[in-house]
């Protein structure tokens, strides 16, 4: 006759250990899921900020091209008035010379010279209005003045004078270096936060696998520790990248994190108190979740975070679900000895609420465990897909920015070439006019 070993644990002790482990894993999963949701929210906020800065750069480039073209037009008008003034001054000097050589017609030549000098005085204010000081280099002067104008408009532009050793054929420094560095920082922040969300989902997957089968304690502890390691690493990386990367002040980044930490501690306390009160058969008021939600919203709103409602709605939803669960449990009365019943009862008594058994009872058959495992794997694959999408979107925006910069450079080069051509054509027409006048004067002699 065989007997059970003396060191074999009693069934009720084994059931209590499984229930305690399930409760602990459930608490950890709730905290990890909440932190993952907050990190996902921060990733979405960082993506919006990236889009905002990218749009600012694109609009600024368009304004830069327009402002640059305005300066080129002013230079063109200035050259026109300068050429006209030079021509009038040359005519006046020639008339004065003729007045000295021909005393009989000195009055006529003097009157013509005075008329030319008067026209020069009339054209002087218009020429001064179109004057643009570009310095020794036309291109560098245009970029410097354009950067200063855009800075007055609110754009964070900066012009850096190239070094003397820089070859003339090299591309000049961009005036959008500050905003481009911000765009790169925000893109890296989006990618890292998306990777942290993937790590949180992997941690939840490990916790789910740990609860599928309690018959292997070593496997359960290994999966639990692996999930905790993934969650801790993701939280540390997300917290560091959220604080030290970007233009947000540290205080504004730390306040939502403090609210989240406060809510996480309150959730742990709420769950433990619920277990204790259920053992003592005393109801627990779930409005604690609502109060925590309101407190988190108030602190966040006073801090000035514009997306406070995005943090408030999930927290308020938790309190509403807690209140709904309490009302539902009061309507369907629970038995006093609910925890003393077997894990897999053959039949559920009609006086008990069947939903209460779904939290502590492990999956009894392999098909159910397979379905849960597939759901967890699907969640991980979905998170990886989101990460790859964020990475692809960042790369696409980066390539679009490079294409816009190349188009801007090509337009500037073309406008500069066109301006030089127009200037040369104007000088050539002036030379031809002088030659025609000279030939006419020679024929009169």
Coordinates of C-alpha atoms in Angstrom, one line a residue:
X1 CA 0.0 0.0 0.0
X2 CA 1.6 3.3 -1.2
X3 CA 1.4 6.4 0.9
X4 CA 2.1 10.0 0.0
X5 CA 5.5 11.4 0.9
X6 CA 5.8 13.2 4.1
X7 CA 7.3 16.3 2.5
X8 CA 4.5 16.7 -0.1
X9 CA 2.7 20.0 0.3
X10 CA -0.9 20.0 1.3
X11 CA -3.4 20.9 -1.5
X12 CA -4.7 24.0 0.3
X13 CA -1.2 25.3 0.9
X14 CA -0.3 24.8 -2.8
X15 CA -3.6 26.6 -3.7
X16 CA -2.7 29.5 -1.4
X17 CA 0.8 29.8 -3.0
X18 CA -0.7 29.8 -6.5
X19 CA -3.2 32.4 -5.5
X20 CA -0.6 34.6 -3.9
X21 CA 1.7 34.3 -6.9
X22 CA -1.2 35.1 -9.3
X23 CA -2.1 38.1 -7.2
X24 CA 1.5 39.3 -7.2
X25 CA 1.8 38.9 -11.0
X26 CA -1.5 40.6 -11.5
X27 CA -0.4 43.6 -9.5
X28 CA 2.9 43.8 -11.4
X29 CA 1.1 43.4 -14.8
X30 CA -1.2 46.2 -13.9
X31 CA 1.7 48.5 -13.0
X32 CA 3.7 47.5 -16.1
X33 CA 0.7 47.9 -18.4
X34 CA 0.1 51.4 -17.0
X35 CA 3.7 52.4 -17.4
X36 CA 3.7 51.1 -20.9
X37 CA 0.6 53.1 -21.7
X38 CA 2.2 56.3 -20.3
X39 CA 5.4 55.6 -22.4
X40 CA 3.3 55.1 -25.5
X41 CA 1.6 58.4 -24.7
X42 CA 4.9 60.1 -24.4
X43 CA 6.0 58.5 -27.7
X44 CA 2.9 59.8 -29.4
X45 CA 3.6 63.3 -27.9
X46 CA 7.2 63.1 -29.1
X47 CA 6.0 62.2 -32.6
X48 CA 3.7 65.2 -32.6
X49 CA 6.5 67.4 -31.5
X50 CA 8.7 66.0 -34.2
X51 CA 6.1 66.7 -36.8
X52 CA 5.7 70.3 -35.5
X53 CA 9.4 71.0 -35.7
X54 CA 9.6 69.5 -39.2
X55 CA 6.7 71.6 -40.4
X56 CA 8.4 74.6 -38.9
X57 CA 11.5 73.9 -40.9
X58 CA 9.6 73.3 -44.1
X59 CA 7.6 76.6 -43.7
X60 CA 10.8 78.4 -42.8
X61 CA 12.6 77.1 -45.9
X62 CA 9.7 78.5 -48.0
X63 CA 10.0 81.8 -46.3
X64 CA 13.8 81.8 -46.7
X65 CA 13.4 81.3 -50.5
X66 CA 10.8 84.1 -50.7
X67 CA 12.9 86.4 -48.6
X68 CA 16.0 85.6 -50.6
X69 CA 14.2 86.3 -53.8
X70 CA 13.1 89.6 -52.4
X71 CA 16.7 90.6 -51.6
X72 CA 17.7 89.6 -55.1
X73 CA 15.0 91.7 -56.6
X74 CA 16.1 94.6 -54.5
X75 CA 19.7 94.1 -55.6
X76 CA 18.5 94.1 -59.2
X77 CA 16.6 97.4 -58.8
X78 CA 19.6 98.9 -57.0
X79 CA 21.9 98.0 -59.9
X80 CA 19.4 99.5 -62.3
X81 CA 19.2 102.8 -60.4
X82 CA 23.0 102.7 -60.0
X83 CA 23.6 102.2 -63.7
X84 CA 21.1 105.0 -64.5
X85 CA 22.8 107.4 -62.0
X86 CA 26.3 106.5 -63.4
X87 CA 25.1 107.2 -67.0
X88 CA 23.6 110.6 -66.0
X89 CA 26.8 111.5 -64.1
X90 CA 28.9 110.7 -67.2
X91 CA 26.6 112.8 -69.4
X92 CA 26.8 115.7 -66.9
X93 CA 30.6 115.5 -66.9
X94 CA 30.8 115.4 -70.6
X95 CA 28.5 118.4 -70.9
X96 CA 30.7 120.4 -68.5
X97 CA 33.7 119.5 -70.7
X98 CA 31.9 120.7 -73.8
X99 CA 31.0 123.9 -72.0
X100 CA 34.6 124.6 -71.3
X101 CA 35.7 123.8 -74.9
X102 CA 32.8 125.7 -76.6
X103 CA 32.1 129.0 -74.9
X104 CA 29.4 129.9 -77.4
X105 CA 27.3 127.0 -76.3
X106 CA 28.4 127.0 -72.7
X107 CA 25.0 128.0 -71.3
X108 CA 23.3 125.1 -73.1
X109 CA 25.8 122.5 -71.9
X110 CA 25.7 123.9 -68.4
X111 CA 21.9 123.6 -68.3
X112 CA 22.0 120.0 -69.6
X113 CA 24.6 119.2 -66.9
X114 CA 22.5 120.7 -64.2
X115 CA 19.5 118.7 -65.4
X116 CA 21.5 115.5 -65.2
X117 CA 22.7 116.3 -61.7
X118 CA 19.1 117.1 -60.6
X119 CA 18.0 113.7 -62.0
X120 CA 20.8 112.0 -60.0
X121 CA 19.5 113.7 -56.9
X122 CA 16.0 112.5 -57.6
X123 CA 17.1 108.9 -58.2
X124 CA 19.3 108.8 -55.0
X125 CA 16.6 108.1 -52.5
X126 CA 15.2 105.2 -54.6
X127 CA 18.6 103.7 -55.0
X128 CA 19.3 104.0 -51.3
X129 CA 16.0 102.2 -50.6
X130 CA 17.0 99.2 -52.6
X131 CA 20.5 99.0 -51.2
X132 CA 21.4 95.7 -49.6
X133 CA 24.8 95.4 -47.9
X134 CA 25.9 91.8 -48.7
X135 CA 29.6 92.3 -47.8
X136 CA 32.3 90.7 -49.9
X137 CA 30.4 87.6 -50.8
X138 CA 26.9 87.8 -52.2
X139 CA 25.7 84.4 -51.1
X140 CA 27.0 84.7 -47.6
X141 CA 25.5 88.2 -47.2
X142 CA 22.1 86.9 -48.4
X143 CA 22.1 84.0 -46.0
X144 CA 23.2 86.2 -43.1
X145 CA 20.4 88.8 -43.7
X146 CA 17.8 86.1 -44.4
X147 CA 18.7 84.3 -41.1
X148 CA 18.4 87.5 -39.2
X149 CA 15.0 88.3 -40.7
X150 CA 13.7 84.8 -40.0
X151 CA 15.0 85.0 -36.4
X152 CA 12.8 88.1 -36.0
X153 CA 9.8 86.2 -37.3
X154 CA 10.3 83.6 -34.5
X155 CA 12.4 80.9 -36.3
X156 CA 15.4 79.6 -34.5
X157 CA 17.9 80.3 -37.3
X158 CA 21.6 80.7 -37.0
X159 CA 24.2 81.7 -39.6
X160 CA 27.8 80.5 -39.1
X161 CA 30.5 82.1 -41.1
X162 CA 32.5 79.5 -43.0
X163 CA 36.2 79.1 -42.3
X164 CA 38.7 80.5 -44.7
X165 CA 40.1 77.1 -45.5
X166 CA 36.7 76.0 -46.8
X167 CA 36.8 75.5 -50.6
X168 CA 34.6 77.8 -52.6
X169 CA 32.8 74.8 -54.3
X170 CA 31.7 73.4 -50.9
X171 CA 28.2 73.9 -49.7
X172 CA 27.7 76.7 -47.3
X173 CA 26.4 76.0 -43.7
X174 CA 22.6 75.8 -43.4
X175 CA 20.8 78.4 -41.3
X176 CA 18.5 75.7 -40.0
X177 CA 21.2 73.7 -38.0
X178 CA 19.5 74.4 -34.7
X179 CA 16.0 73.2 -35.7
X180 CA 17.5 70.2 -37.7
X181 CA 19.3 69.1 -34.5
X182 CA 16.0 69.3 -32.6
X183 CA 14.3 67.2 -35.3
X184 CA 17.1 64.6 -35.0
X185 CA 16.7 64.6 -31.2
X186 CA 12.9 64.2 -31.3
X187 CA 13.2 61.4 -33.9
X188 CA 15.7 59.5 -31.8
X189 CA 13.3 60.0 -28.8
X190 CA 10.4 58.6 -30.8
X191 CA 12.3 55.5 -31.8
X192 CA 13.7 54.8 -28.3
X193 CA 10.3 55.3 -26.6
X194 CA 8.7 53.0 -29.2
X195 CA 11.4 50.4 -28.4
X196 CA 10.6 50.8 -24.7
X197 CA 6.9 50.1 -25.4
X198 CA 8.0 46.9 -27.2
X199 CA 10.0 46.0 -24.0
X200 CA 6.9 46.6 -21.8
X201 CA 4.8 44.4 -24.0
X202 CA 7.4 41.7 -23.9
X203 CA 7.4 41.9 -20.1
X204 CA 3.6 41.5 -20.1
X205 CA 4.0 38.5 -22.4
X206 CA 6.5 37.0 -19.9
X207 CA 4.1 37.6 -17.1
X208 CA 1.2 36.0 -19.1
X209 CA 3.3 32.9 -19.8
X210 CA 4.2 32.7 -16.1
X211 CA 0.6 32.4 -15.2
X212 CA -0.3 29.7 -17.7
X213 CA 1.0 26.9 -15.6
X214 CA 1.8 26.9 -11.9
X215 CA 3.2 23.4 -11.9
X216 CA 6.7 24.5 -12.7
X217 CA 7.9 27.0 -10.1
X218 CA 11.3 27.5 -11.5
X219 CA 9.9 28.3 -15.0
X220 CA 7.4 30.6 -13.4
X221 CA 10.1 32.5 -11.4
X222 CA 12.4 32.7 -14.4
X223 CA 9.6 34.2 -16.6
X224 CA 8.6 36.6 -13.7
X225 CA 12.2 37.8 -13.3
X226 CA 12.7 38.2 -17.0
X227 CA 9.5 40.3 -17.3
X228 CA 10.6 42.4 -14.4
X229 CA 14.0 42.9 -16.0
X230 CA 12.5 44.0 -19.3
X231 CA 10.0 46.3 -17.6
X232 CA 12.7 47.9 -15.4
X233 CA 15.1 48.4 -18.3
X234 CA 12.3 49.9 -20.4
X235 CA 11.2 52.3 -17.6
X236 CA 14.8 53.5 -16.9
X237 CA 15.5 54.1 -20.6
X238 CA 12.2 55.8 -21.2
X239 CA 12.6 58.0 -18.1
X240 CA 16.1 59.1 -19.1
X241 CA 15.3 59.8 -22.7
X242 CA 12.1 61.6 -21.7
X243 CA 14.0 63.9 -19.3
X244 CA 17.2 64.7 -21.1
X245 CA 16.2 64.7 -24.8
X246 CA 14.0 67.4 -26.3
X247 CA 13.1 71.0 -25.5
X248 CA 10.8 70.2 -22.6
X249 CA 11.9 71.4 -19.2
X250 CA 12.9 68.8 -16.7
X251 CA 10.1 69.8 -14.3
X252 CA 7.4 69.4 -17.0
X253 CA 8.8 66.0 -17.8
X254 CA 9.1 64.9 -14.2
X255 CA 5.6 65.9 -13.1
X256 CA 3.8 63.4 -15.3
X257 CA 6.3 60.7 -14.2
X258 CA 5.6 61.6 -10.5
X259 CA 1.9 61.4 -11.1
X260 CA 2.3 58.0 -12.7
X261 CA 4.5 56.7 -9.9
X262 CA 2.0 58.0 -7.3
X263 CA -0.8 56.2 -9.2
X264 CA 1.2 53.0 -9.4
X265 CA 1.8 53.0 -5.7
X266 CA -1.8 53.7 -5.0
X267 CA -2.9 50.9 -7.3
X268 CA -0.6 48.4 -5.5
X269 CA -2.0 49.6 -2.2
X270 CA -5.6 49.4 -3.5
X271 CA -5.1 45.8 -4.7
X272 CA -3.5 44.6 -1.5
X273 CA -6.2 46.3 0.6
X274 CA -8.9 44.7 -1.6
X275 CA -7.4 41.3 -0.9
X276 CA -7.2 41.9 2.8
X277 CA -10.8 43.2 3.0
X278 CA -12.1 40.3 0.9
X279 CA -10.5 38.0 3.5
X280 CA -12.2 39.9 6.2
X281 CA -15.5 40.1 4.2
X282 CA -15.5 43.9 4.3
X283 CA -16.3 46.0 1.3
X284 CA -13.7 48.5 0.0
X285 CA -14.8 51.8 -1.4
X286 CA -13.5 52.0 -5.0
X287 CA -13.8 55.8 -5.2
X288 CA -10.1 55.9 -4.1
X289 CA -9.3 55.3 -7.8
X290 CA -11.5 58.3 -8.8
X291 CA -9.8 60.5 -6.2
X292 CA -6.4 59.5 -7.4
X293 CA -7.5 60.2 -10.9
X294 CA -8.7 63.7 -10.0
X295 CA -5.6 64.5 -8.1
X296 CA -3.4 63.4 -11.0
X297 CA -5.4 65.5 -13.4
X298 CA -5.3 68.5 -11.0
X299 CA -1.5 68.4 -10.6
X300 CA -1.0 67.9 -14.3
X301 CA -3.4 70.7 -15.3
X302 CA -1.8 73.2 -12.8
X303 CA 1.6 72.3 -14.3
X304 CA 0.3 73.4 -17.7
X305 CA 0.5 70.2 -19.7
X306 CA -1.9 70.7 -22.6
X307 CA -2.6 67.0 -22.9
X308 CA -3.8 66.6 -19.3
X309 CA -7.1 65.1 -20.5
X310 CA -5.2 62.2 -22.2
X311 CA -3.8 61.3 -18.7
X312 CA -7.1 61.9 -16.9
X313 CA -9.4 59.7 -19.1
X314 CA -7.6 56.4 -18.4
X315 CA -7.3 57.1 -14.7
X316 CA -11.0 58.1 -14.5
X317 CA -11.9 55.1 -16.5
X318 CA -10.2 52.9 -13.9
X319 CA -12.3 54.5 -11.1
X320 CA -15.5 54.1 -13.1
X321 CA -14.8 50.4 -13.8
X322 CA -14.0 49.8 -10.1
X323 CA -17.3 51.4 -9.1
X324 CA -19.1 49.3 -11.8
X325 CA -17.4 46.1 -10.5
X326 CA -18.5 46.9 -6.9
X327 CA -22.1 47.4 -7.9
X328 CA -22.0 44.2 -10.0
X329 CA -20.6 42.3 -7.1
X330 CA -23.3 43.6 -4.7
X331 CA -26.0 42.5 -7.2
X332 CA -24.5 39.0 -7.6
X333 CA -23.8 38.0 -4.0
X334 CA -20.5 36.3 -3.3
X335 CA -20.2 33.3 -1.1
X336 CA -18.4 33.5 2.2
X337 CA -16.2 30.5 1.5
X338 CA -15.2 31.4 -2.1
X339 CA -11.5 30.9 -1.6
X340 CA -12.0 27.5 0.1
X341 CA -13.6 26.0 -3.0
X342 CA -11.5 23.8 -5.3
X343 CA -9.7 25.5 -8.2
X344 CA -11.6 23.6 -10.9
X345 CA -15.1 23.1 -9.6
X346 CA -17.2 20.8 -11.7
X347 CA -20.2 23.1 -11.4
X348 CA -20.6 26.7 -10.4
X349 CA -23.2 27.4 -7.8
X350 CA -26.0 29.8 -9.0
X351 CA -25.5 32.1 -6.0
X352 CA -21.9 32.9 -7.0
X353 CA -20.7 35.3 -9.7
X354 CA -18.9 33.3 -12.3
X355 CA -16.6 36.1 -13.3
X356 CA -14.8 35.9 -10.0
X357 CA -13.3 32.6 -10.9
X358 CA -11.6 33.9 -14.0
X359 CA -8.9 35.7 -12.1
X360 CA -7.4 32.9 -10.0
X361 CA -8.3 29.8 -11.8
X362 CA -5.5 28.7 -14.2
X363 CA -6.3 27.4 -17.7
X364 CA -7.1 23.7 -17.4
X365 CA -6.6 22.5 -21.0
X366 CA -3.9 22.9 -23.6
X367 CA -6.1 24.6 -26.2
X368 CA -6.9 27.5 -23.8
X369 CA -3.2 28.0 -23.0
X370 CA -2.4 28.0 -26.6
X371 CA -5.0 30.7 -27.4
X372 CA -3.6 32.9 -24.5
X373 CA -0.1 32.4 -25.7
X374 CA -1.0 33.3 -29.2
X375 CA -2.8 36.4 -27.9
X376 CA 0.4 37.4 -26.0
X377 CA 2.6 36.8 -29.1
X378 CA 0.2 38.8 -31.2
X379 CA 0.5 41.7 -28.8
X380 CA 4.3 41.5 -29.0
X381 CA 4.2 41.4 -32.8
X382 CA 1.8 44.4 -32.8
X383 CA 4.2 46.4 -30.7
X384 CA 7.1 45.5 -32.9
X385 CA 5.0 46.6 -35.9
X386 CA 4.4 49.9 -34.2
X387 CA 8.1 50.3 -33.6
X388 CA 8.9 49.5 -37.2
X389 CA 6.3 52.0 -38.4
X390 CA 7.7 54.7 -36.2
X391 CA 11.2 54.0 -37.5
X392 CA 10.0 54.0 -41.1
X393 CA 8.1 57.3 -40.6
X394 CA 11.2 58.9 -39.1
X395 CA 13.3 57.7 -42.0
X396 CA 10.7 58.9 -44.5
X397 CA 10.6 62.3 -42.8
X398 CA 14.4 62.5 -42.8
X399 CA 14.6 61.7 -46.5
X400 CA 11.8 64.3 -47.2
X401 CA 13.8 66.9 -45.3
X402 CA 16.9 66.1 -47.2
X403 CA 15.0 66.4 -50.5
X404 CA 13.6 69.7 -49.5
X405 CA 17.1 71.0 -48.6
X406 CA 18.5 69.8 -51.9
X407 CA 15.6 71.5 -53.8
X408 CA 16.2 74.7 -51.8
X409 CA 19.9 74.6 -52.7
X410 CA 19.1 74.1 -56.4
X411 CA 16.7 76.9 -56.4
X412 CA 19.2 79.2 -54.7
X413 CA 21.9 78.3 -57.1
X414 CA 19.5 78.9 -60.1
X415 CA 18.3 82.2 -58.7
X416 CA 21.9 83.3 -58.1
X417 CA 22.9 82.3 -61.6
X418 CA 19.9 84.1 -63.0
X419 CA 20.7 87.2 -61.1
X420 CA 24.3 87.2 -62.3
X421 CA 23.1 86.7 -65.9
X422 CA 20.6 89.6 -65.6
X423 CA 23.3 91.8 -64.1
X424 CA 25.8 90.9 -66.9
X425 CA 23.1 91.6 -69.5
X426 CA 22.3 95.0 -68.0
X427 CA 26.0 95.9 -67.9
X428 CA 26.3 94.8 -71.5
X429 CA 23.4 96.9 -72.6
X430 CA 24.9 99.9 -70.8
X431 CA 28.2 99.4 -72.6
X432 CA 26.5 99.2 -75.9
X433 CA 24.6 102.4 -75.2
X434 CA 27.8 104.2 -74.4
X435 CA 29.4 102.9 -77.6
X436 CA 26.5 104.1 -79.6
X437 CA 26.6 107.5 -78.0
X438 CA 30.4 107.6 -78.6
X439 CA 30.0 106.8 -82.3
X440 CA 27.3 109.4 -82.7
X441 CA 29.5 112.0 -81.1
X442 CA 32.4 111.1 -83.4
X443 CA 30.1 111.5 -86.4
X444 CA 29.0 114.9 -85.3
X445 CA 32.6 116.0 -85.1

